[in-house]
Amino acid sequence: MRSVLLLIHRWLGVLTGAIIFIIAVTGSALVFEGAIDRGLNPGLYRVAPRTATLPLDTLIARAQSVARGAPVRSLQLARAPGRAYMAQAGAMQIFIDPFTGRVLGTRATADFDRSLPRVLHRMHTSLLAPRRGGGAVVVVCTIAALLLVMTGVIIWWREKLWRIVWGASWKRVVYDLHHLLGILAALVLLVITSSGTIIHFESLGKAIAGIGSGPPAPAPQQIARDAGAALVSIDSITRAAQRTLPDASLTFVNFDATPTRPAVVGMRYPEDRTPAGRSRVYVDRFTGSVLRADATRQAPAGLKLANQMRSVHTGDILGPPTQMIWLLSAIILASQAVTGLMMWYHMRPARVALDRKAERDAAS
């Protein structure tokens, strides 16, 4: 049985090791995806915190003044007081100081898609290939990584190697590193690879979300009004959302122009580690009445589990401590791909024969 598992483990690693290395390296960087973008573009993000922010309608009007005719349809609020808000107008991102209303700069969505964090993201999810084909390759290799971790634990169990013999040959050191690092990161890697697989298969995620309650309900629609009907202010909409979920903070508001679509207010409870939160409040744009509120605290068990899947995969689940653990585990996964391929190369029969011949020649 062990020899069969070893054969499966070895050839899975050989066939998928290079791609697993790419997925692991980019995944380790994406633990801090937002921080990378902010670090590369400080002029767009950094603001001096003040006592109070301006009304959202004022900020949206300032963004609209530089939107070149495209209507502003969303506003993303900052999670920290020293960061700008971001409005979206067509294919343009507009960064605004929420305390002064000053427009800090604009960026085309196409430029954002070419930025380092987005390139890393696309490489991680699709290897920079068309999403359908590249995503399929990524998920196959993610499943392979999951199987490699599982078979690796079983193979390790027989010898239970807990130390590295630094005085031995470099091949033995590589062997020890592969076994020890693999077992140390095994639990986290099981979580990362299994959650990544679930995220890729939307049907599987929906099935988990529907446990105990059925699939989530579609977003509500509002009654269409006459073309000249007046819209309520965005500040009124967000106040209605805050009254509905008073313990949650605002993360974004979307106000689509389609007459049957309500405004969508993103809300985030303190225990929700996803950047935009998972709670949503749907508000009628003409009356300001709340059509429905989806609060993560009141979600059924299956939906709560599905809502946590992204933060489990990225390491956001418990904040900086788990982010660092996930970062180290992703680096270990990349090193496993390298050491595994090295071990395979030097354990091939032809290579072993050459090494033994070299040893005999050296001894004679």
XYZ file of C-alpha atoms in Angstrom:
364
model
C 0.000 0.000 0.000
C 2.783 2.398 0.940
C 4.616 1.760 -2.338
C 1.443 2.590 -4.294
C 0.938 5.818 -2.348
C 4.587 6.715 -2.853
C 4.243 6.171 -6.600
C 1.086 8.333 -6.736
C 2.707 11.015 -4.579
C 5.879 11.078 -6.668
C 4.229 11.340 -10.081
C 1.563 13.788 -8.998
C 4.394 16.015 -7.801
C 6.420 15.585 -10.975
C 3.476 16.337 -13.275
C 2.065 19.300 -11.351
C 5.039 20.584 -9.329
C 5.904 23.548 -11.560
C 2.341 24.867 -11.611
C 1.876 24.239 -7.886
C 5.028 26.300 -7.343
C 3.502 29.226 -9.294
C 0.176 28.941 -7.461
C 1.918 28.798 -4.078
C 4.267 31.732 -4.697
C 1.509 33.994 -6.035
C -0.825 32.862 -3.253
C 1.740 33.800 -0.615
C 1.972 37.305 -2.112
C -1.815 37.661 -2.309
C -2.138 37.292 1.453
C -1.261 41.019 1.327
C -2.874 41.905 -2.007
C -4.478 45.148 -0.814
C -1.345 46.261 1.004
C 0.722 45.760 -2.165
C -1.567 48.046 -4.186
C -1.568 50.710 -1.474
C 2.218 50.500 -1.124
C 2.746 50.945 -4.865
C 0.256 53.843 -5.089
C 0.528 55.865 -1.871
C -0.650 59.043 -3.589
C -3.999 57.463 -4.373
C -4.648 56.008 -0.944
C -3.022 58.004 1.844
C -4.961 60.797 3.557
C -4.565 62.699 6.816
C -7.282 61.582 9.257
C -9.549 64.287 10.681
C -12.462 64.436 13.064
C -15.330 63.761 10.656
C -15.871 62.720 7.058
C -17.983 64.632 4.548
C -21.451 63.381 3.538
C -21.343 60.593 0.960
C -23.452 62.606 -1.478
C -20.837 65.372 -1.377
C -18.035 62.896 -2.062
C -19.980 61.342 -4.923
C -20.590 64.802 -6.418
C -16.838 65.535 -6.239
C -16.120 62.242 -7.971
C -18.757 62.971 -10.604
C -17.067 66.275 -11.423
C -13.993 64.429 -12.756
C -15.770 61.362 -14.184
C -15.741 62.656 -17.789
C -19.431 62.088 -18.308
C -19.617 58.542 -16.954
C -22.087 58.218 -14.055
C -20.682 57.289 -10.658
C -22.362 54.030 -9.665
C -20.544 52.898 -6.532
C -18.505 54.172 -3.626
C -16.114 52.010 -1.644
C -15.361 53.188 1.873
C -12.012 52.735 3.601
C -11.405 50.271 6.424
C -8.768 52.494 8.052
C -8.980 56.249 8.805
C -5.820 57.069 6.841
C -7.107 55.792 3.497
C -9.076 57.292 0.639
C -12.538 56.295 -0.539
C -12.840 54.971 -4.079
C -15.685 55.736 -6.477
C -16.302 53.784 -9.665
C -17.521 55.625 -12.771
C -17.654 53.479 -15.867
C -14.122 52.197 -16.440
C -12.537 54.752 -14.077
C -11.567 54.536 -10.411
C -11.672 57.864 -8.560
C -9.869 58.256 -5.231
C -11.245 60.860 -2.819
C -10.144 62.191 0.547
C -13.232 61.526 2.706
C -12.328 64.357 5.108
C -11.751 67.163 2.608
C -13.449 65.921 -0.551
C -10.265 66.445 -2.564
C -9.845 64.122 -5.525
C -6.452 62.453 -5.067
C -6.308 60.935 -8.526
C -7.951 58.611 -11.000
C -7.024 55.272 -12.489
C -8.465 53.405 -15.444
C -9.797 49.980 -14.589
C -7.617 48.608 -17.404
C -4.525 50.057 -15.691
C -5.592 48.484 -12.409
C -5.962 45.129 -14.167
C -2.330 45.460 -15.314
C -1.040 46.329 -11.836
C 1.191 43.923 -9.915
C -1.457 42.701 -7.434
C -3.985 42.023 -10.206
C -1.379 40.250 -12.347
C -0.491 38.100 -9.328
C -4.190 37.459 -8.746
C -4.826 36.378 -12.340
C -1.691 34.242 -12.315
C -2.902 32.585 -9.111
C -6.404 31.882 -10.412
C -5.818 31.247 -14.131
C -2.041 31.367 -14.865
C -2.688 34.512 -16.980
C -4.502 32.290 -19.496
C -8.164 32.678 -20.527
C -10.104 32.146 -17.323
C -11.993 29.034 -18.402
C -8.938 27.050 -19.512
C -6.436 28.506 -17.069
C -8.836 28.173 -14.157
C -9.391 24.508 -15.004
C -5.633 23.863 -14.928
C -5.330 25.685 -11.591
C -8.118 23.720 -9.936
C -6.700 20.401 -11.203
C -3.326 21.313 -9.710
C -5.005 22.491 -6.500
C -6.712 19.125 -6.163
C -3.357 17.489 -6.909
C -1.782 19.559 -4.124
C -4.534 18.421 -1.768
C -3.822 14.793 -2.652
C -0.073 15.374 -2.310
C -0.547 16.683 1.229
C -2.802 13.776 2.190
C -0.546 11.082 0.727
C 2.521 12.880 2.095
C 1.176 12.667 5.652
C 0.492 8.940 5.256
C 3.961 8.320 3.816
C 5.590 10.410 6.571
C 3.790 8.489 9.308
C 5.944 5.386 8.901
C 9.280 7.090 9.504
C 8.075 10.151 11.436
C 11.096 12.271 10.544
C 11.268 15.245 12.929
C 14.836 16.417 12.414
C 17.289 17.480 9.733
C 20.701 15.840 9.629
C 22.650 18.943 8.610
C 25.968 17.077 8.554
C 24.744 14.581 5.957
C 24.929 14.969 2.186
C 22.913 17.723 0.595
C 20.591 15.087 -0.895
C 19.772 13.845 2.609
C 19.239 17.419 3.800
C 16.775 17.982 0.935
C 15.037 14.712 1.859
C 14.723 15.738 5.520
C 13.540 19.254 4.644
C 10.847 17.871 2.344
C 9.478 15.590 5.053
C 9.758 17.929 8.032
C 8.421 21.103 6.402
C 5.641 19.155 4.733
C 4.328 17.719 7.982
C 4.632 21.048 9.832
C 2.462 22.823 7.266
C 0.171 19.890 6.437
C -2.898 21.004 8.382
C -2.882 24.549 6.999
C -2.182 23.296 3.480
C -5.162 20.946 3.737
C -7.320 23.958 4.642
C -5.894 26.120 1.845
C -6.196 23.517 -0.914
C -9.643 22.241 0.080
C -11.091 25.754 0.416
C -9.522 26.763 -2.906
C -11.205 23.805 -4.579
C -14.586 24.746 -3.091
C -14.204 28.379 -4.172
C -13.516 27.310 -7.764
C -16.577 25.054 -8.014
C -19.476 27.488 -7.577
C -22.006 24.659 -7.491
C -20.165 23.126 -4.542
C -20.129 26.478 -2.755
C -23.859 26.912 -3.362
C -24.510 23.422 -2.052
C -22.650 24.270 1.162
C -24.509 27.576 1.452
C -27.818 25.749 1.123
C -27.215 23.332 4.011
C -30.157 23.606 6.375
C -32.049 26.275 4.467
C -31.877 25.769 0.699
C -30.045 28.043 -1.774
C -29.733 31.774 -0.949
C -32.590 33.931 -2.247
C -31.871 36.157 -5.268
C -31.461 39.885 -4.724
C -34.831 41.663 -4.386
C -36.143 44.065 -7.017
C -37.834 47.383 -6.464
C -40.903 48.702 -8.257
C -39.916 50.726 -11.296
C -40.939 54.391 -11.146
C -41.625 56.977 -13.818
C -38.636 58.437 -15.612
C -38.921 61.700 -13.698
C -39.247 60.174 -10.246
C -36.818 61.603 -7.688
C -34.161 59.431 -6.079
C -33.429 59.617 -2.374
C -29.936 60.637 -1.317
C -27.160 58.101 -0.843
C -26.741 59.309 2.727
C -30.407 58.460 3.379
C -29.854 54.999 1.927
C -26.805 54.288 4.085
C -28.550 55.628 7.203
C -31.401 53.196 6.574
C -28.869 50.375 6.270
C -27.131 51.380 9.484
C -30.424 51.487 11.359
C -31.153 47.994 10.099
C -27.740 46.540 11.081
C -26.496 48.934 13.789
C -23.542 46.773 14.866
C -22.085 46.532 11.347
C -19.943 49.119 9.565
C -20.404 50.392 6.006
C -18.003 49.061 3.382
C -19.554 50.122 0.056
C -22.729 51.282 -1.615
C -23.784 50.396 -5.176
C -26.491 52.463 -6.868
C -27.115 51.045 -10.327
C -29.134 53.071 -12.845
C -31.412 50.138 -13.726
C -34.935 51.075 -12.522
C -35.689 47.651 -11.021
C -32.440 47.328 -9.084
C -32.276 48.670 -5.540
C -29.244 50.221 -3.943
C -26.987 47.619 -2.322
C -25.153 48.574 0.857
C -22.240 46.367 1.922
C -21.945 45.896 5.689
C -19.296 44.243 7.794
C -19.515 42.938 11.333
C -16.304 43.026 13.417
C -15.977 39.235 13.302
C -16.251 39.191 9.490
C -12.699 39.145 8.139
C -13.501 39.602 4.446
C -12.544 43.119 3.266
C -16.031 44.147 2.076
C -17.988 42.083 4.590
C -20.691 39.571 3.714
C -23.802 41.362 4.996
C -25.986 43.205 2.474
C -28.871 45.636 2.837
C -31.105 46.291 -0.191
C -32.739 49.733 -0.183
C -35.384 51.193 -2.520
C -33.733 54.090 -4.358
C -36.972 56.080 -4.622
C -38.395 55.678 -1.111
C -35.367 54.809 1.020
C -37.186 51.823 2.520
C -35.270 48.636 3.256
C -36.380 45.830 0.948
C -34.300 43.112 2.594
C -31.312 42.683 4.879
C -28.976 39.685 4.699
C -26.983 39.718 7.935
C -24.217 37.195 8.462
C -25.080 36.936 12.152
C -28.568 35.665 11.298
C -27.447 33.449 8.391
C -28.086 29.688 8.568
C -25.154 27.394 9.312
C -24.468 26.468 5.687
C -24.405 30.075 4.497
C -22.171 31.077 7.408
C -19.705 28.385 6.384
C -19.817 29.469 2.727
C -19.322 33.107 3.751
C -16.164 32.171 5.639
C -14.640 30.226 2.748
C -12.719 33.131 1.214
C -11.255 34.325 4.518
C -10.313 30.721 5.344
C -8.529 30.380 2.006
C -6.661 33.696 2.231
C -5.764 33.509 5.919
C -7.905 36.507 6.879
C -9.940 34.313 9.225
C -8.200 35.507 12.425
C -6.371 38.533 11.069
C -2.564 39.069 11.041
C -1.658 35.900 13.017
C -3.325 33.560 10.517
C -2.146 35.689 7.594
C 1.455 35.091 8.647
C 0.860 31.364 9.190
C -0.799 31.088 5.777
C 2.066 33.041 4.183
C 4.673 30.684 5.644
C 2.613 27.632 4.676
C 2.302 28.836 1.067
C 6.072 29.358 0.946
C 6.535 25.841 2.324
C 4.232 24.477 -0.394
C 6.403 26.182 -3.016
C 9.512 24.677 -1.409
C 7.856 21.242 -1.420
C 7.462 21.478 -5.185
C 11.169 22.312 -5.551
C 12.544 19.713 -3.131
C 10.169 17.073 -4.470
C 11.375 17.583 -8.032
C 15.001 17.511 -6.829
C 14.393 14.228 -5.035
C 12.721 12.720 -8.086
C 15.564 13.812 -10.384
C 18.258 12.254 -8.231
C 16.276 9.066 -7.524
C 15.755 8.109 -11.167
C 17.465 4.749 -11.956
C 19.716 6.307 -14.607
C 20.759 9.079 -12.236
C 21.357 6.645 -9.374
C 23.551 4.515 -11.644
C 25.592 7.563 -12.650
C 26.039 8.623 -9.018
C 27.187 5.151 -8.022
C 29.634 5.010 -10.937
C 31.023 8.405 -9.897
C 31.450 7.124 -6.340
C 33.308 4.006 -7.598
C 35.545 6.088 -9.858
C 36.372 8.419 -6.986
C 37.238 5.485 -4.719
C 39.512 3.775 -7.268
